[in-house]
PDB file of N, CA and C in Angstrom:
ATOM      1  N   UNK G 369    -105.222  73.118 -40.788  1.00 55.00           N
ATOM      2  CA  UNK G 369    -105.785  71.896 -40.279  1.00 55.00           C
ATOM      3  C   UNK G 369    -104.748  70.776 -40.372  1.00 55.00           C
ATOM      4  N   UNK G 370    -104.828  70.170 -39.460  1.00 72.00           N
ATOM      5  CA  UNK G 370    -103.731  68.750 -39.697  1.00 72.00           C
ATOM      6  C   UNK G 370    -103.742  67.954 -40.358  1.00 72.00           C
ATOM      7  N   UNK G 371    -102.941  67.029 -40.384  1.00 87.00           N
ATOM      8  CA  UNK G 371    -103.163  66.059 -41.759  1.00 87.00           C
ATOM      9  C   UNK G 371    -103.950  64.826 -41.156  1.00 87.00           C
ATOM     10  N   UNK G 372    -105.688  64.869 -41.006  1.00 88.00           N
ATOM     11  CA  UNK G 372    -106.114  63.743 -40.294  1.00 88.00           C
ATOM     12  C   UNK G 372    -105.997  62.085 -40.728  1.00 88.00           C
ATOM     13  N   UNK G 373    -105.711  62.148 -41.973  1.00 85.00           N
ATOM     14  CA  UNK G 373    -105.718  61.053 -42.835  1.00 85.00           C
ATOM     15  C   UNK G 373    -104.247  60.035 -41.925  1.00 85.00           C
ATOM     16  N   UNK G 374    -103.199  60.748 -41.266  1.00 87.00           N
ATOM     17  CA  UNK G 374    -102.324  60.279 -40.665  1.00 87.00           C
ATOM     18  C   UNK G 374    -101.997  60.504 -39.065  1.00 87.00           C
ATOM     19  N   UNK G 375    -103.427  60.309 -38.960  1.00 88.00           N
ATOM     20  CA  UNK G 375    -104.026  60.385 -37.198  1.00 88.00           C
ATOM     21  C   UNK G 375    -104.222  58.977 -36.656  1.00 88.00           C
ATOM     22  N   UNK G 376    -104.299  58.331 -36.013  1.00 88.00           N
ATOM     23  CA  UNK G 376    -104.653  57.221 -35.258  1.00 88.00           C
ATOM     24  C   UNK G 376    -106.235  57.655 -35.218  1.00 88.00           C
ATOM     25  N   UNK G 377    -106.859  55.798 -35.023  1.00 85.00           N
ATOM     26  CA  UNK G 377    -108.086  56.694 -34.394  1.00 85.00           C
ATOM     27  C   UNK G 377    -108.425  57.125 -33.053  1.00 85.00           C
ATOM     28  N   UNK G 378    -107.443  56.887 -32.487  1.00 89.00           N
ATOM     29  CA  UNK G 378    -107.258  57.667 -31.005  1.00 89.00           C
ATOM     30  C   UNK G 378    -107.168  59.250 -30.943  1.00 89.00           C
ATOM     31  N   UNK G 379    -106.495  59.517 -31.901  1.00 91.00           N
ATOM     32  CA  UNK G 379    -105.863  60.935 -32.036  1.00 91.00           C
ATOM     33  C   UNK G 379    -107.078  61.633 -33.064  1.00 91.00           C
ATOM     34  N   UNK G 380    -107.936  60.725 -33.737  1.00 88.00           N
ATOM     35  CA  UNK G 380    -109.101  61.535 -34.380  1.00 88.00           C
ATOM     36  C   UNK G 380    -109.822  61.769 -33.510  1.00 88.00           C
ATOM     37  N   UNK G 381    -110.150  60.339 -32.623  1.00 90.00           N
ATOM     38  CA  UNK G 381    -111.105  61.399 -31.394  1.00 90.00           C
ATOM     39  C   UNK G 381    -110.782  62.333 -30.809  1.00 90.00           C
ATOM     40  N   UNK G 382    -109.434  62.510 -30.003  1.00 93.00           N
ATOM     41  CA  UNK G 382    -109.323  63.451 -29.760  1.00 93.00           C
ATOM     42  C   UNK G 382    -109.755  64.673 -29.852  1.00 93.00           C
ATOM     43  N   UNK G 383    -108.919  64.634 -31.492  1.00 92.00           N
ATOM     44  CA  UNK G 383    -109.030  65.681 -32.571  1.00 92.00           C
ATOM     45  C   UNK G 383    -110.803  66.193 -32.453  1.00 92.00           C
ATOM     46  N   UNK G 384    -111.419  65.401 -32.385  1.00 92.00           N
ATOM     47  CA  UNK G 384    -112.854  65.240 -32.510  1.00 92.00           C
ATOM     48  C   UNK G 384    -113.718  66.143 -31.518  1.00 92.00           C
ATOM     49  N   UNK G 385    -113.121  65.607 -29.945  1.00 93.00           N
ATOM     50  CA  UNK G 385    -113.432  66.654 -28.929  1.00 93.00           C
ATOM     51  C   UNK G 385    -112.922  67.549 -28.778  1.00 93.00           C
ATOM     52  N   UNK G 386    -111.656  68.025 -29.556  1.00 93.00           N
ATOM     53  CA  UNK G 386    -110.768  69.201 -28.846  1.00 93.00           C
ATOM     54  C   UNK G 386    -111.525  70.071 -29.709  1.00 93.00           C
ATOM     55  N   UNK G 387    -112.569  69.826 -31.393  1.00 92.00           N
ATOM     56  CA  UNK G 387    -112.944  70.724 -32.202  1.00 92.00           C
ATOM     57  C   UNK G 387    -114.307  70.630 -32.470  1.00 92.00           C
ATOM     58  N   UNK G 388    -114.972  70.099 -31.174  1.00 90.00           N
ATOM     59  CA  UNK G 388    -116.208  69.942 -31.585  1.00 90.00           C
ATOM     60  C   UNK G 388    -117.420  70.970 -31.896  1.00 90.00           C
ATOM     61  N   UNK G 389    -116.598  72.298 -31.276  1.00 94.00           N
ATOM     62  CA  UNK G 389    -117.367  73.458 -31.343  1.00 94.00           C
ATOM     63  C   UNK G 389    -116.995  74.287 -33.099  1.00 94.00           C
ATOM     64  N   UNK G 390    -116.022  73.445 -33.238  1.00 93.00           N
ATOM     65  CA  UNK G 390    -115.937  74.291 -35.040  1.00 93.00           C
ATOM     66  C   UNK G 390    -116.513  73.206 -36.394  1.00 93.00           C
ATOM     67  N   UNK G 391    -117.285  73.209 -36.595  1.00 91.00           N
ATOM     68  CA  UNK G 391    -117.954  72.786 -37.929  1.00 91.00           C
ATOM     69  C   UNK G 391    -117.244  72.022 -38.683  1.00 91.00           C
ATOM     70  N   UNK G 392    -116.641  72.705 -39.283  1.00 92.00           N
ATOM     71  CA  UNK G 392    -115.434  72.348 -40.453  1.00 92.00           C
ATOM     72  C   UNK G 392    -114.656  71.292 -39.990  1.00 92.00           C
ATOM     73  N   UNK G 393    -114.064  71.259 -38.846  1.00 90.00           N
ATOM     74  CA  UNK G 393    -113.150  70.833 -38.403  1.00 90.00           C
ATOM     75  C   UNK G 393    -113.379  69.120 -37.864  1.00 90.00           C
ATOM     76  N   UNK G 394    -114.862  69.602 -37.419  1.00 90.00           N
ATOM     77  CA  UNK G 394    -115.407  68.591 -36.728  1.00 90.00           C
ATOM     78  C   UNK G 394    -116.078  67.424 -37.520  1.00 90.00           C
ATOM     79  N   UNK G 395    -116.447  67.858 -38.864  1.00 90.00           N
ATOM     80  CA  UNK G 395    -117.333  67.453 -40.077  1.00 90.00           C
ATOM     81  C   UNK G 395    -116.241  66.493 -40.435  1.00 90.00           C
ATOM     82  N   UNK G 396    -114.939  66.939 -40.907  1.00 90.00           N
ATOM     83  CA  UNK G 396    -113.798  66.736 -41.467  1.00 90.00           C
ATOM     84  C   UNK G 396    -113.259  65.293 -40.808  1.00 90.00           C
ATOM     85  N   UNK G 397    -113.053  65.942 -39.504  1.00 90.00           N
ATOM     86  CA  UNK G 397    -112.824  64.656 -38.838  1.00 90.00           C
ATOM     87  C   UNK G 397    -113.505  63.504 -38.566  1.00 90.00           C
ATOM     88  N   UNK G 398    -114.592  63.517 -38.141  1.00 88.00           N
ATOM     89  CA  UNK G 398    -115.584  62.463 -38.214  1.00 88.00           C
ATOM     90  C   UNK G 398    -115.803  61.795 -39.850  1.00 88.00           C
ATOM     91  N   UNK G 399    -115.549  62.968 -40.475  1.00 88.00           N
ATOM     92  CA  UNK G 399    -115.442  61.741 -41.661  1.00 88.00           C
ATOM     93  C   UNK G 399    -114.413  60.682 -42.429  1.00 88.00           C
ATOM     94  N   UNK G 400    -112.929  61.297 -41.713  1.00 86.00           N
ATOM     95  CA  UNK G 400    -112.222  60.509 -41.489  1.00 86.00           C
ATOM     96  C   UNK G 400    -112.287  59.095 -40.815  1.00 86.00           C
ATOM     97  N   UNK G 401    -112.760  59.406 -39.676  1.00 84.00           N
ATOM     98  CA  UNK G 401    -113.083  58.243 -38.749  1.00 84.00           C
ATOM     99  C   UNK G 401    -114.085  57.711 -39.228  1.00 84.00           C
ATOM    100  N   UNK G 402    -115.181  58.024 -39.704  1.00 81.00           N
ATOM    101  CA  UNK G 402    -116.151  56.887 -40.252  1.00 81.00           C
ATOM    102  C   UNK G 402    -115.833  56.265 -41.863  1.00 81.00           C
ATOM    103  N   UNK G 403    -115.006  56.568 -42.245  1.00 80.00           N
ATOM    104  CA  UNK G 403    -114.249  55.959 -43.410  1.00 80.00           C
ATOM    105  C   UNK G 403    -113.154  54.732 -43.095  1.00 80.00           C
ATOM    106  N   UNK G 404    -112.613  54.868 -41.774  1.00 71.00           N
ATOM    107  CA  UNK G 404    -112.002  53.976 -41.299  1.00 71.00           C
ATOM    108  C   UNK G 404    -112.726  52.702 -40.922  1.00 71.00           C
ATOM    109  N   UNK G 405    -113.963  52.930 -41.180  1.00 63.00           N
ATOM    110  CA  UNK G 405    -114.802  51.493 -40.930  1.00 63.00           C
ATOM    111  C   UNK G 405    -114.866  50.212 -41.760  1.00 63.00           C
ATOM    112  N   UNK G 406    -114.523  49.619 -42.091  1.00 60.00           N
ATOM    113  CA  UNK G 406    -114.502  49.028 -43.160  1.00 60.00           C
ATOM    114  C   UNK G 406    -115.227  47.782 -42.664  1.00 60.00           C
ATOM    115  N   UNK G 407    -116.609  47.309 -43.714  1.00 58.00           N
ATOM    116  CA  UNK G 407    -117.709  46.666 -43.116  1.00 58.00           C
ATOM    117  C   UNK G 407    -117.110  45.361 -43.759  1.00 58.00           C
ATOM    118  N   UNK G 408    -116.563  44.944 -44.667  1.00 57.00           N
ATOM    119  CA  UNK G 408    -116.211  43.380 -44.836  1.00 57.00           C
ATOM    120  C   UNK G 408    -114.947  42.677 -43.745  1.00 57.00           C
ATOM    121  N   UNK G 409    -114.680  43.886 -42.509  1.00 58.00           N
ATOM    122  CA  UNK G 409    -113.853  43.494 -41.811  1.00 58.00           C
ATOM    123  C   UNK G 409    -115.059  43.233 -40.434  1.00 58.00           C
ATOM    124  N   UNK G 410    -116.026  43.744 -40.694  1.00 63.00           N
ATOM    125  CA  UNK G 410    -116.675  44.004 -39.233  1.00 63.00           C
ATOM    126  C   UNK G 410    -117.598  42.118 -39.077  1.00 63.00           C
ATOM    127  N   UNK G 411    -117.955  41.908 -37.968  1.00 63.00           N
ATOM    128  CA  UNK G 411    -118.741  40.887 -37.464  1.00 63.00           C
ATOM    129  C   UNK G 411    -119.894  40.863 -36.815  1.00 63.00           C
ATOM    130  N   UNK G 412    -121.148  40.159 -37.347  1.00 64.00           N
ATOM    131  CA  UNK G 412    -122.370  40.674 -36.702  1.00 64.00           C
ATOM    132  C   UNK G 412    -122.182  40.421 -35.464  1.00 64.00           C
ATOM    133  N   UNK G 413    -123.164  40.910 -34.494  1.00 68.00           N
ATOM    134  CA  UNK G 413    -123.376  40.954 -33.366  1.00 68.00           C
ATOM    135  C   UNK G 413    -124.010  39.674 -33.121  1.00 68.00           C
ATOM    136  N   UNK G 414    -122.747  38.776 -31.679  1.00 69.00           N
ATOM    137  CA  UNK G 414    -123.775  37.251 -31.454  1.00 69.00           C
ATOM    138  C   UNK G 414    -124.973  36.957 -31.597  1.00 69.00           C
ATOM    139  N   UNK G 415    -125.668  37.827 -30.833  1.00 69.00           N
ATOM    140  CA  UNK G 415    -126.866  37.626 -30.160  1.00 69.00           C
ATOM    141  C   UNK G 415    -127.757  37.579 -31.630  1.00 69.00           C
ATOM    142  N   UNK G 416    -127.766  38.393 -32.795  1.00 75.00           N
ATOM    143  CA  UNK G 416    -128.729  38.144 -33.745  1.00 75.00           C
ATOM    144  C   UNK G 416    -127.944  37.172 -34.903  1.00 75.00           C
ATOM    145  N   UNK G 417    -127.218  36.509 -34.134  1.00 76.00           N
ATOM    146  CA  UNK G 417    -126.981  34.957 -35.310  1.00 76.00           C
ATOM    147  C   UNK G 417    -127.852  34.277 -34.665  1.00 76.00           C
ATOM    148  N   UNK G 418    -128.383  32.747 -35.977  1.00 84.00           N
ATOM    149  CA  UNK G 418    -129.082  31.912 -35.573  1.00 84.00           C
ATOM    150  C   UNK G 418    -128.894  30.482 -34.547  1.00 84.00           C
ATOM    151  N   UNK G 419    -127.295  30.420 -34.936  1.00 85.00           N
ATOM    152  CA  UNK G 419    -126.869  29.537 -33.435  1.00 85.00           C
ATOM    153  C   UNK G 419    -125.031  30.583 -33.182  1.00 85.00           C
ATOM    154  N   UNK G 420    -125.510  31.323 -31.874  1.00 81.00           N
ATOM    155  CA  UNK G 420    -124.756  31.970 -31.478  1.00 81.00           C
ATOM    156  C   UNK G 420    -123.223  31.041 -31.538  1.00 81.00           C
ATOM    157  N   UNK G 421    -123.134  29.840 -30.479  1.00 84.00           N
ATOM    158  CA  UNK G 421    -121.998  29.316 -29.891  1.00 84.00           C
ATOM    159  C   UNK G 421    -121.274  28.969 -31.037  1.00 84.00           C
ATOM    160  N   UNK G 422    -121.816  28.303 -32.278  1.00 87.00           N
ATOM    161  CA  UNK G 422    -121.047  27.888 -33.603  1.00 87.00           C
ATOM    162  C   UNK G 422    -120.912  28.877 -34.684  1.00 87.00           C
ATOM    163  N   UNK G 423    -121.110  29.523 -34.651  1.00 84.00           N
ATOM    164  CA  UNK G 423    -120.968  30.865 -35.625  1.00 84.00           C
ATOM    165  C   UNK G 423    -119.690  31.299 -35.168  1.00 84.00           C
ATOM    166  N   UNK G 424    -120.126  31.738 -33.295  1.00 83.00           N
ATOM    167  CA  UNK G 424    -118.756  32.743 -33.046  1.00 83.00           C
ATOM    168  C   UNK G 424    -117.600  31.961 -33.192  1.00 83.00           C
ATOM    169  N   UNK G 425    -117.783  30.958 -32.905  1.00 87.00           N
ATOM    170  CA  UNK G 425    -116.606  29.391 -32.744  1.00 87.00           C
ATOM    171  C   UNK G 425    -115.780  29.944 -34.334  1.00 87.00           C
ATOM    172  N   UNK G 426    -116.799  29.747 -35.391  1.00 87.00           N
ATOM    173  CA  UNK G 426    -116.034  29.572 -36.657  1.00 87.00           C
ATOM    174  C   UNK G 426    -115.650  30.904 -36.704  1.00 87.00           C
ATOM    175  N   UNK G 427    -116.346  32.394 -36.532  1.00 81.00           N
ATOM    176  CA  UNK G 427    -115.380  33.297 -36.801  1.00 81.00           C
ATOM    177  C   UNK G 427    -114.063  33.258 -35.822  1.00 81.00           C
ATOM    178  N   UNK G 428    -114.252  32.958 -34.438  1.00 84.00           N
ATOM    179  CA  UNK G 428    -112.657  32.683 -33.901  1.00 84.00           C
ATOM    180  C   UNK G 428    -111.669  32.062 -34.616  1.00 84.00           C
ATOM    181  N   UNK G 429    -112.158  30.842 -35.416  1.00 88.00           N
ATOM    182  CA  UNK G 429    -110.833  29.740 -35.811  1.00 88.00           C
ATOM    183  C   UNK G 429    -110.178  30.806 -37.063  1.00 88.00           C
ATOM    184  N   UNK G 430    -111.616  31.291 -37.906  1.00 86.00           N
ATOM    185  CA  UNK G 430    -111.555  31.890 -39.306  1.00 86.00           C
ATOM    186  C   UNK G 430    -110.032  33.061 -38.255  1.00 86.00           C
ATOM    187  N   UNK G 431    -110.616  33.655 -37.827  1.00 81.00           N
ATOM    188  CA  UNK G 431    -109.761  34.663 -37.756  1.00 81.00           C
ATOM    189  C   UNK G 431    -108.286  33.954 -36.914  1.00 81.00           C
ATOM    190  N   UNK G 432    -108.182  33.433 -35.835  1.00 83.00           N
ATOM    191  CA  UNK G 432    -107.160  32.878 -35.736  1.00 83.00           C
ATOM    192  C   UNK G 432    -106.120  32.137 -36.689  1.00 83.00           C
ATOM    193  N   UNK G 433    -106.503  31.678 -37.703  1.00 84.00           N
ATOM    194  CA  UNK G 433    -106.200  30.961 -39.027  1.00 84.00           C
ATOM    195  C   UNK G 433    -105.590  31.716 -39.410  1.00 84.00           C
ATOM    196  N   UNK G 434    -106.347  33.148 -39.854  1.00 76.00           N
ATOM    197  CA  UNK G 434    -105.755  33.986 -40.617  1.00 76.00           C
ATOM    198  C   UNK G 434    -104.384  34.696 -39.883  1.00 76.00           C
ATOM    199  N   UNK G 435    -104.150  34.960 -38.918  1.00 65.00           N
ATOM    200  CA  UNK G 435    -102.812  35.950 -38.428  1.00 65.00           C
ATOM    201  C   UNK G 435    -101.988  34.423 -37.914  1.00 65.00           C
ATOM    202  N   UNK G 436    -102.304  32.875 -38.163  1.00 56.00           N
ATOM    203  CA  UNK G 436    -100.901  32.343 -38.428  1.00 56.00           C
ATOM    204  C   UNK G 436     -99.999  32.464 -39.334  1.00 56.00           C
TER     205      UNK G 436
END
């Protein structure tokens, strides 16, 4: 098996469809890729904040801020 831990997650999907018919393989990989999620990086979805336009506003600046 390859070393998925040093896959892109492009190349896990891949990986993902090219082995979807083997178990092991397929288990393996997907759990790679769902480990790559990391939820204190993720952002709710607009629509269920309580004022959409100023929320997303501040996560734009927040995050623009950050990669100056």
């Amino acid at each position: 098996m390859q070393n998925l831990n040093q896959m892109t997650n492009t190349e896990i999907k891949r990986y993902i469809s090219e082995h979807r018919n083997e178990e092991e393989a397929f288990r393996a990989a997907l759990q790679v890729l769902m480990s790559c999620c990391n939820s204190a990086t993720q952002h709710p979805y607009p629509f269920d904040l309580d004022n959409p336009k100023s929320d997303v506003k501040a996560l734009l600046l927040e995050k623009f801020n950050r990669n100056e």
